[in-house]
């Protein structure tokens, strides 16, 4: 019962992008350094974030990666679920997958409650708020579309 | 981020054993039916529960499996951790494994809080209480040591 590396990295990337000035874009290499992700792995994570419309990939000399959505509207839960799919702490909580024991199994409600408690914390954690708490040193070259 | 099948089955087994009268023992086959676990998989789960001193395996004609600890003293968290090891929602929360980002990474506290919320629910869920809520039909042959 552990978060995937991809989801962890995706959250790091989103927080880092959110900590930049609005409209700023960052190269894949800078993001890899900032989020401490192997470049190849980062490419896969960025693909998922772009496909989920959380990140935009800009091409060309002023290209790079930037947020597609204001970070105030993005929670850690959104990012985790973009990578891992809906959180389902146990298979019996999978939507559409009926469990024959569900009607009477006393453990079912425990898994439900545990999942609700977990997702509530992740839902309340705004990417914008987390970005404002970042105190890591900054060294990367940020690109703006108007440069 | 999902519970292993083994942990899910272990919780089912413990609840079922706790729902029996004190000192009762149940055969592997009856447990397999009650917990809806393939017998071979159940053997592995029972091995772990015996090794963790949550279950006792009794040999002989009056043999079977019974709880080693009063169910009031066992939580769902205890059972899950007996099977999966300590819950660590993210690798950065692993005891003893330092994370270079930990001092400033704003996501770290989110993973900590999410893990605390999740484990609190599992810790509060007593196996005895859950067993008292079981309303499944009973068909198995229960063995007592004095029979």
Tab-separated table of C-alpha atoms in Angstrom:
chain	number	residue	atom	x	y	z
A	1	UNK	CA	0.000	0.000	0.000
A	2	UNK	CA	2.362	2.648	-1.247
A	3	UNK	CA	2.257	5.564	-3.645
A	4	UNK	CA	3.932	4.834	-6.987
A	5	UNK	CA	7.191	6.617	-7.765
A	6	UNK	CA	5.458	8.167	-10.797
A	7	UNK	CA	2.758	9.770	-8.655
A	8	UNK	CA	5.338	11.048	-6.166
A	9	UNK	CA	7.363	12.590	-8.979
A	10	UNK	CA	4.250	14.074	-10.593
A	11	UNK	CA	3.379	15.868	-7.347
A	12	UNK	CA	6.939	17.213	-7.092
A	13	UNK	CA	6.796	18.462	-10.683
A	14	UNK	CA	3.427	20.159	-10.203
A	15	UNK	CA	4.532	21.873	-6.993
A	16	UNK	CA	7.686	23.076	-8.697
A	17	UNK	CA	5.838	24.442	-11.732
A	18	UNK	CA	3.356	26.139	-9.408
A	19	UNK	CA	6.171	27.822	-7.535
A	20	UNK	CA	7.273	29.662	-10.696
A	21	UNK	CA	5.869	33.045	-11.708
A	22	UNK	CA	2.647	32.775	-13.752
A	23	UNK	CA	3.181	31.961	-17.460
A	24	UNK	CA	6.709	30.719	-16.775
A	25	UNK	CA	7.903	27.595	-18.555
A	26	UNK	CA	10.633	25.243	-17.578
A	27	UNK	CA	12.727	22.848	-19.643
A	28	UNK	CA	12.594	19.118	-19.092
A	29	UNK	CA	16.211	19.180	-17.870
A	30	UNK	CA	15.517	21.888	-15.285
A	31	UNK	CA	12.443	20.049	-14.074
A	32	UNK	CA	14.423	16.813	-13.790
A	33	UNK	CA	16.971	18.575	-11.590
A	34	UNK	CA	14.383	20.387	-9.472
A	35	UNK	CA	12.193	17.339	-8.912
A	36	UNK	CA	15.164	14.966	-8.697
A	37	UNK	CA	13.686	12.611	-11.265
A	38	UNK	CA	15.663	10.599	-13.845
A	39	UNK	CA	15.033	12.369	-17.200
A	40	UNK	CA	13.534	9.320	-18.938
A	41	UNK	CA	11.135	8.682	-16.071
A	42	UNK	CA	10.240	12.376	-16.039
A	43	UNK	CA	9.265	12.196	-19.716
A	44	UNK	CA	6.673	9.538	-18.916
A	45	UNK	CA	5.366	11.520	-15.947
A	46	UNK	CA	5.098	14.689	-18.069
A	47	UNK	CA	3.266	12.753	-20.791
A	48	UNK	CA	0.623	11.732	-18.254
A	49	UNK	CA	0.326	15.270	-16.855
A	50	UNK	CA	-0.048	16.724	-20.369
A	51	UNK	CA	-2.623	14.083	-21.303
A	52	UNK	CA	-4.532	14.883	-18.091
A	53	UNK	CA	-4.505	18.595	-19.087
A	54	UNK	CA	-2.675	19.622	-15.952
A	55	UNK	CA	0.477	20.655	-17.842
A	56	UNK	CA	1.051	22.209	-21.267
A	57	UNK	CA	4.106	21.323	-23.367
A	58	UNK	CA	5.208	24.374	-25.369
A	59	UNK	CA	7.386	23.738	-28.421
A	60	UNK	CA	10.123	25.846	-29.965
A	61	UNK	CA	12.933	28.006	-28.604
A	62	UNK	CA	10.601	29.524	-25.999
A	63	UNK	CA	9.267	26.073	-25.234
A	64	UNK	CA	9.115	24.125	-22.025
A	65	UNK	CA	6.506	22.919	-19.597
A	66	UNK	CA	4.019	25.060	-17.716
A	67	UNK	CA	0.817	24.604	-15.750
A	68	UNK	CA	-2.372	24.298	-17.794
A	69	UNK	CA	-4.592	25.145	-14.817
A	70	UNK	CA	-4.234	27.727	-12.027
A	71	UNK	CA	-2.529	25.852	-9.177
A	72	UNK	CA	-5.222	26.981	-6.744
A	73	UNK	CA	-7.562	24.647	-8.613
A	74	UNK	CA	-5.293	21.613	-8.348
A	75	UNK	CA	-5.055	19.338	-5.327
A	76	UNK	CA	-2.524	16.621	-4.566
A	77	UNK	CA	-5.403	14.165	-5.012
A	78	UNK	CA	-5.979	15.405	-8.583
A	79	UNK	CA	-2.333	14.811	-9.455
A	80	UNK	CA	-2.119	11.399	-7.787
A	81	UNK	CA	-5.310	10.229	-9.503
A	82	UNK	CA	-4.114	11.576	-12.860
A	83	UNK	CA	-1.186	9.179	-12.571
A	84	UNK	CA	-2.605	6.212	-10.663
A	85	UNK	CA	-6.293	6.425	-11.516
A	86	UNK	CA	-8.965	6.736	-8.823
A	87	UNK	CA	-7.649	5.763	-5.392
A	88	UNK	CA	-9.051	2.392	-4.374
A	89	UNK	CA	-7.542	1.259	-1.140
A	90	UNK	CA	-8.947	-2.224	-1.550
A	91	UNK	CA	-10.320	-4.053	-4.582
A	92	UNK	CA	-13.718	-4.263	-2.879
A	93	UNK	CA	-13.985	-0.470	-3.261
A	94	UNK	CA	-13.493	-0.576	-7.017
A	95	UNK	CA	-16.375	1.136	-8.779
A	96	UNK	CA	-18.493	-1.252	-10.778
A	97	UNK	CA	-16.763	-4.325	-9.371
A	98	UNK	CA	-19.357	-5.918	-7.169
A	99	UNK	CA	-18.164	-7.791	-4.080
A	100	UNK	CA	-20.420	-10.614	-2.980
A	101	UNK	CA	-19.449	-9.980	0.662
A	102	UNK	CA	-20.141	-6.239	0.529
A	103	UNK	CA	-23.639	-6.472	2.047
A	104	UNK	CA	-22.476	-7.992	5.307
A	105	UNK	CA	-18.654	-7.837	5.438
A	106	UNK	CA	-17.803	-5.683	8.471
A	107	UNK	CA	-14.372	-4.805	7.032
A	108	UNK	CA	-15.883	-3.058	4.005
A	109	UNK	CA	-16.818	0.062	5.964
A	110	UNK	CA	-13.316	0.200	7.482
A	111	UNK	CA	-11.700	0.272	4.033
A	112	UNK	CA	-14.232	2.885	2.960
A	113	UNK	CA	-13.521	5.088	5.990
A	114	UNK	CA	-9.749	4.680	5.636
A	115	UNK	CA	-9.931	5.622	1.977
A	116	UNK	CA	-12.114	8.638	2.744
A	117	UNK	CA	-9.683	9.841	5.435
A	118	UNK	CA	-6.722	9.434	3.108
A	119	UNK	CA	-8.290	11.127	0.103
A	120	UNK	CA	-9.611	13.995	2.231
A	121	UNK	CA	-6.059	14.943	3.252
A	122	UNK	CA	-4.859	14.780	-0.353
A	123	UNK	CA	-7.894	16.755	-1.546
A	124	UNK	CA	-7.306	19.515	0.993
A	125	UNK	CA	-3.669	19.878	-0.052
A	126	UNK	CA	-3.653	22.570	-2.720
A	127	UNK	CA	-0.704	22.577	-5.108
A	128	UNK	CA	-0.622	26.400	-4.934
A	129	UNK	CA	-0.402	26.376	-1.139
A	130	UNK	CA	2.349	23.756	-1.168
A	131	UNK	CA	4.248	25.708	-3.812
A	132	UNK	CA	4.143	28.802	-1.602
A	133	UNK	CA	5.852	26.765	1.129
A	134	UNK	CA	8.749	25.667	-1.057
A	135	UNK	CA	12.006	26.970	0.300
A	136	UNK	CA	14.387	25.043	-1.965
A	137	UNK	CA	17.215	26.999	-3.565
A	138	UNK	CA	16.528	28.152	-7.124
A	139	UNK	CA	19.066	27.840	-9.895
A	140	UNK	CA	17.137	26.995	-13.043
A	141	UNK	CA	16.669	29.209	-16.096
A	142	UNK	CA	12.989	30.090	-16.347
A	143	UNK	CA	11.572	30.871	-19.825
A	144	UNK	CA	8.748	33.322	-20.407
A	145	UNK	CA	6.705	33.432	-23.626
A	146	UNK	CA	7.375	37.165	-24.087
A	147	UNK	CA	11.200	36.968	-23.792
B	1	UNK	CA	-1.702	2.508	-3.638
B	2	UNK	CA	-3.763	-0.526	-2.793
B	3	UNK	CA	-3.932	-3.083	-0.016
B	4	UNK	CA	-2.419	-6.455	-0.962
B	5	UNK	CA	-4.763	-9.388	-1.401
B	6	UNK	CA	-2.857	-11.145	1.409
B	7	UNK	CA	-3.597	-8.338	3.873
B	8	UNK	CA	-7.254	-8.233	2.848
B	9	UNK	CA	-7.556	-11.990	3.343
B	10	UNK	CA	-5.719	-11.829	6.681
B	11	UNK	CA	-8.242	-9.295	7.989
B	12	UNK	CA	-11.126	-11.499	6.829
B	13	UNK	CA	-9.590	-14.518	8.560
B	14	UNK	CA	-9.008	-12.647	11.824
B	15	UNK	CA	-12.552	-11.260	11.885
B	16	UNK	CA	-13.931	-14.711	11.232
B	17	UNK	CA	-11.864	-16.354	13.976
B	18	UNK	CA	-12.881	-13.568	16.352
B	19	UNK	CA	-16.543	-14.191	15.607
B	20	UNK	CA	-16.273	-17.753	16.959
B	21	UNK	CA	-16.813	-18.604	20.628
B	22	UNK	CA	-13.648	-18.256	22.749
B	23	UNK	CA	-11.243	-21.234	22.469
B	24	UNK	CA	-12.884	-22.423	19.260
B	25	UNK	CA	-10.674	-23.644	16.442
B	26	UNK	CA	-11.425	-23.864	12.789
B	27	UNK	CA	-9.955	-26.030	10.070
B	28	UNK	CA	-8.071	-24.558	7.149
B	29	UNK	CA	-10.830	-25.706	4.787
B	30	UNK	CA	-13.578	-24.022	6.831
B	31	UNK	CA	-11.550	-20.817	7.024
B	32	UNK	CA	-10.960	-20.897	3.273
B	33	UNK	CA	-14.697	-21.119	2.678
B	34	UNK	CA	-15.599	-18.474	5.251
B	35	UNK	CA	-12.997	-15.974	4.115
B	36	UNK	CA	-13.397	-16.894	0.435
B	37	UNK	CA	-9.671	-17.424	-0.007
B	38	UNK	CA	-8.053	-20.029	-2.279
B	39	UNK	CA	-6.670	-22.713	0.099
B	40	UNK	CA	-3.053	-22.395	-1.054
B	41	UNK	CA	-3.103	-18.615	-0.617
B	42	UNK	CA	-4.749	-19.048	2.771
B	43	UNK	CA	-1.864	-21.296	3.900
B	44	UNK	CA	0.591	-18.479	3.270
B	45	UNK	CA	-1.625	-15.952	5.031
B	46	UNK	CA	-1.998	-18.276	8.042
B	47	UNK	CA	1.763	-18.808	8.145
B	48	UNK	CA	2.257	-15.057	8.483
B	49	UNK	CA	-0.456	-14.740	11.141
B	50	UNK	CA	1.049	-17.612	13.157
B	51	UNK	CA	4.549	-16.149	12.825
B	52	UNK	CA	3.181	-12.790	14.013
B	53	UNK	CA	1.646	-14.542	17.042
B	54	UNK	CA	-1.860	-13.455	16.162
B	55	UNK	CA	-3.032	-16.988	15.406
B	56	UNK	CA	-2.157	-20.382	16.905
B	57	UNK	CA	-2.060	-23.522	14.781
B	58	UNK	CA	-3.213	-26.518	16.829
B	59	UNK	CA	-2.205	-29.972	15.615
B	60	UNK	CA	-3.994	-33.298	15.876
B	61	UNK	CA	-7.603	-34.422	15.594
B	62	UNK	CA	-8.754	-31.484	17.712
B	63	UNK	CA	-6.518	-29.219	15.699
B	64	UNK	CA	-7.251	-26.134	13.661
B	65	UNK	CA	-6.596	-22.427	13.861
B	66	UNK	CA	-7.586	-20.095	16.659
B	67	UNK	CA	-6.756	-16.623	17.874
B	68	UNK	CA	-3.593	-16.269	19.958
B	69	UNK	CA	-4.657	-12.909	21.384
B	70	UNK	CA	-8.039	-11.637	22.647
B	71	UNK	CA	-9.624	-9.933	19.626
B	72	UNK	CA	-10.252	-6.765	21.679
B	73	UNK	CA	-6.492	-6.261	21.623
B	74	UNK	CA	-6.159	-6.579	17.854
B	75	UNK	CA	-6.816	-3.788	15.399
B	76	UNK	CA	-7.099	-3.947	11.611
B	77	UNK	CA	-3.834	-1.984	11.535
B	78	UNK	CA	-2.069	-4.737	13.512
B	79	UNK	CA	-3.211	-7.356	11.010
B	80	UNK	CA	-2.376	-5.283	7.926
B	81	UNK	CA	1.097	-4.475	9.261
B	82	UNK	CA	1.696	-8.111	10.212
B	83	UNK	CA	1.295	-8.952	6.536
B	84	UNK	CA	2.622	-5.878	4.725
B	85	UNK	CA	5.047	-4.469	7.282
B	86	UNK	CA	4.696	-0.930	8.634
B	87	UNK	CA	2.451	1.231	6.448
B	88	UNK	CA	4.551	3.705	4.501
B	89	UNK	CA	2.422	5.642	2.109
B	90	UNK	CA	5.459	7.036	0.328
B	91	UNK	CA	9.096	5.948	0.309
B	92	UNK	CA	10.056	9.283	1.895
B	93	UNK	CA	8.251	8.142	5.058
B	94	UNK	CA	10.308	4.975	5.398
B	95	UNK	CA	11.971	4.806	8.796
B	96	UNK	CA	15.701	5.133	8.594
B	97	UNK	CA	15.683	5.999	4.904
B	98	UNK	CA	16.708	9.624	4.817
B	99	UNK	CA	15.250	11.804	2.069
B	100	UNK	CA	17.452	14.710	1.043
B	101	UNK	CA	14.372	16.817	0.282
B	102	UNK	CA	12.669	16.135	3.611
B	103	UNK	CA	13.803	19.366	5.276
B	104	UNK	CA	12.086	21.635	2.789
B	105	UNK	CA	9.801	19.505	0.569
B	106	UNK	CA	6.253	20.791	1.146
B	107	UNK	CA	4.738	17.477	0.006
B	108	UNK	CA	6.395	15.551	2.835
B	109	UNK	CA	3.938	16.785	5.453
B	110	UNK	CA	1.010	15.915	3.171
B	111	UNK	CA	2.150	12.297	2.885
B	112	UNK	CA	2.696	12.231	6.651
B	113	UNK	CA	-0.792	13.599	7.349
B	114	UNK	CA	-2.424	11.255	4.817
B	115	UNK	CA	-0.652	8.276	6.344
B	116	UNK	CA	-1.652	9.340	9.861
B	117	UNK	CA	-5.306	9.716	8.810
B	118	UNK	CA	-5.297	6.318	7.143
B	119	UNK	CA	-3.593	4.449	9.976
B	120	UNK	CA	-5.814	6.103	12.592
B	121	UNK	CA	-8.915	4.598	10.983
B	122	UNK	CA	-7.308	1.151	10.808
B	123	UNK	CA	-6.052	1.452	14.394
B	124	UNK	CA	-9.500	2.365	15.692
B	125	UNK	CA	-11.088	-0.640	13.988
B	126	UNK	CA	-11.017	-3.421	16.562
B	127	UNK	CA	-11.205	-6.972	15.236
B	128	UNK	CA	-13.546	-7.869	18.111
B	129	UNK	CA	-15.945	-5.067	17.239
B	130	UNK	CA	-15.948	-5.989	13.569
B	131	UNK	CA	-16.518	-9.652	14.430
B	132	UNK	CA	-19.569	-8.689	16.473
B	133	UNK	CA	-20.997	-7.034	13.366
B	134	UNK	CA	-20.643	-10.116	11.172
B	135	UNK	CA	-24.006	-11.280	9.971
B	136	UNK	CA	-22.847	-13.909	7.479
B	137	UNK	CA	-24.547	-17.287	7.584
B	138	UNK	CA	-22.665	-19.952	9.545
B	139	UNK	CA	-22.207	-23.486	8.270
B	140	UNK	CA	-18.771	-24.576	9.403
B	141	UNK	CA	-17.939	-27.211	11.977
B	142	UNK	CA	-16.264	-25.529	14.930
B	143	UNK	CA	-13.817	-27.592	17.023
B	144	UNK	CA	-13.313	-27.088	20.754
B	145	UNK	CA	-10.309	-28.419	22.671
B	146	UNK	CA	-12.534	-30.136	25.247
B	147	UNK	CA	-14.705	-32.036	22.731
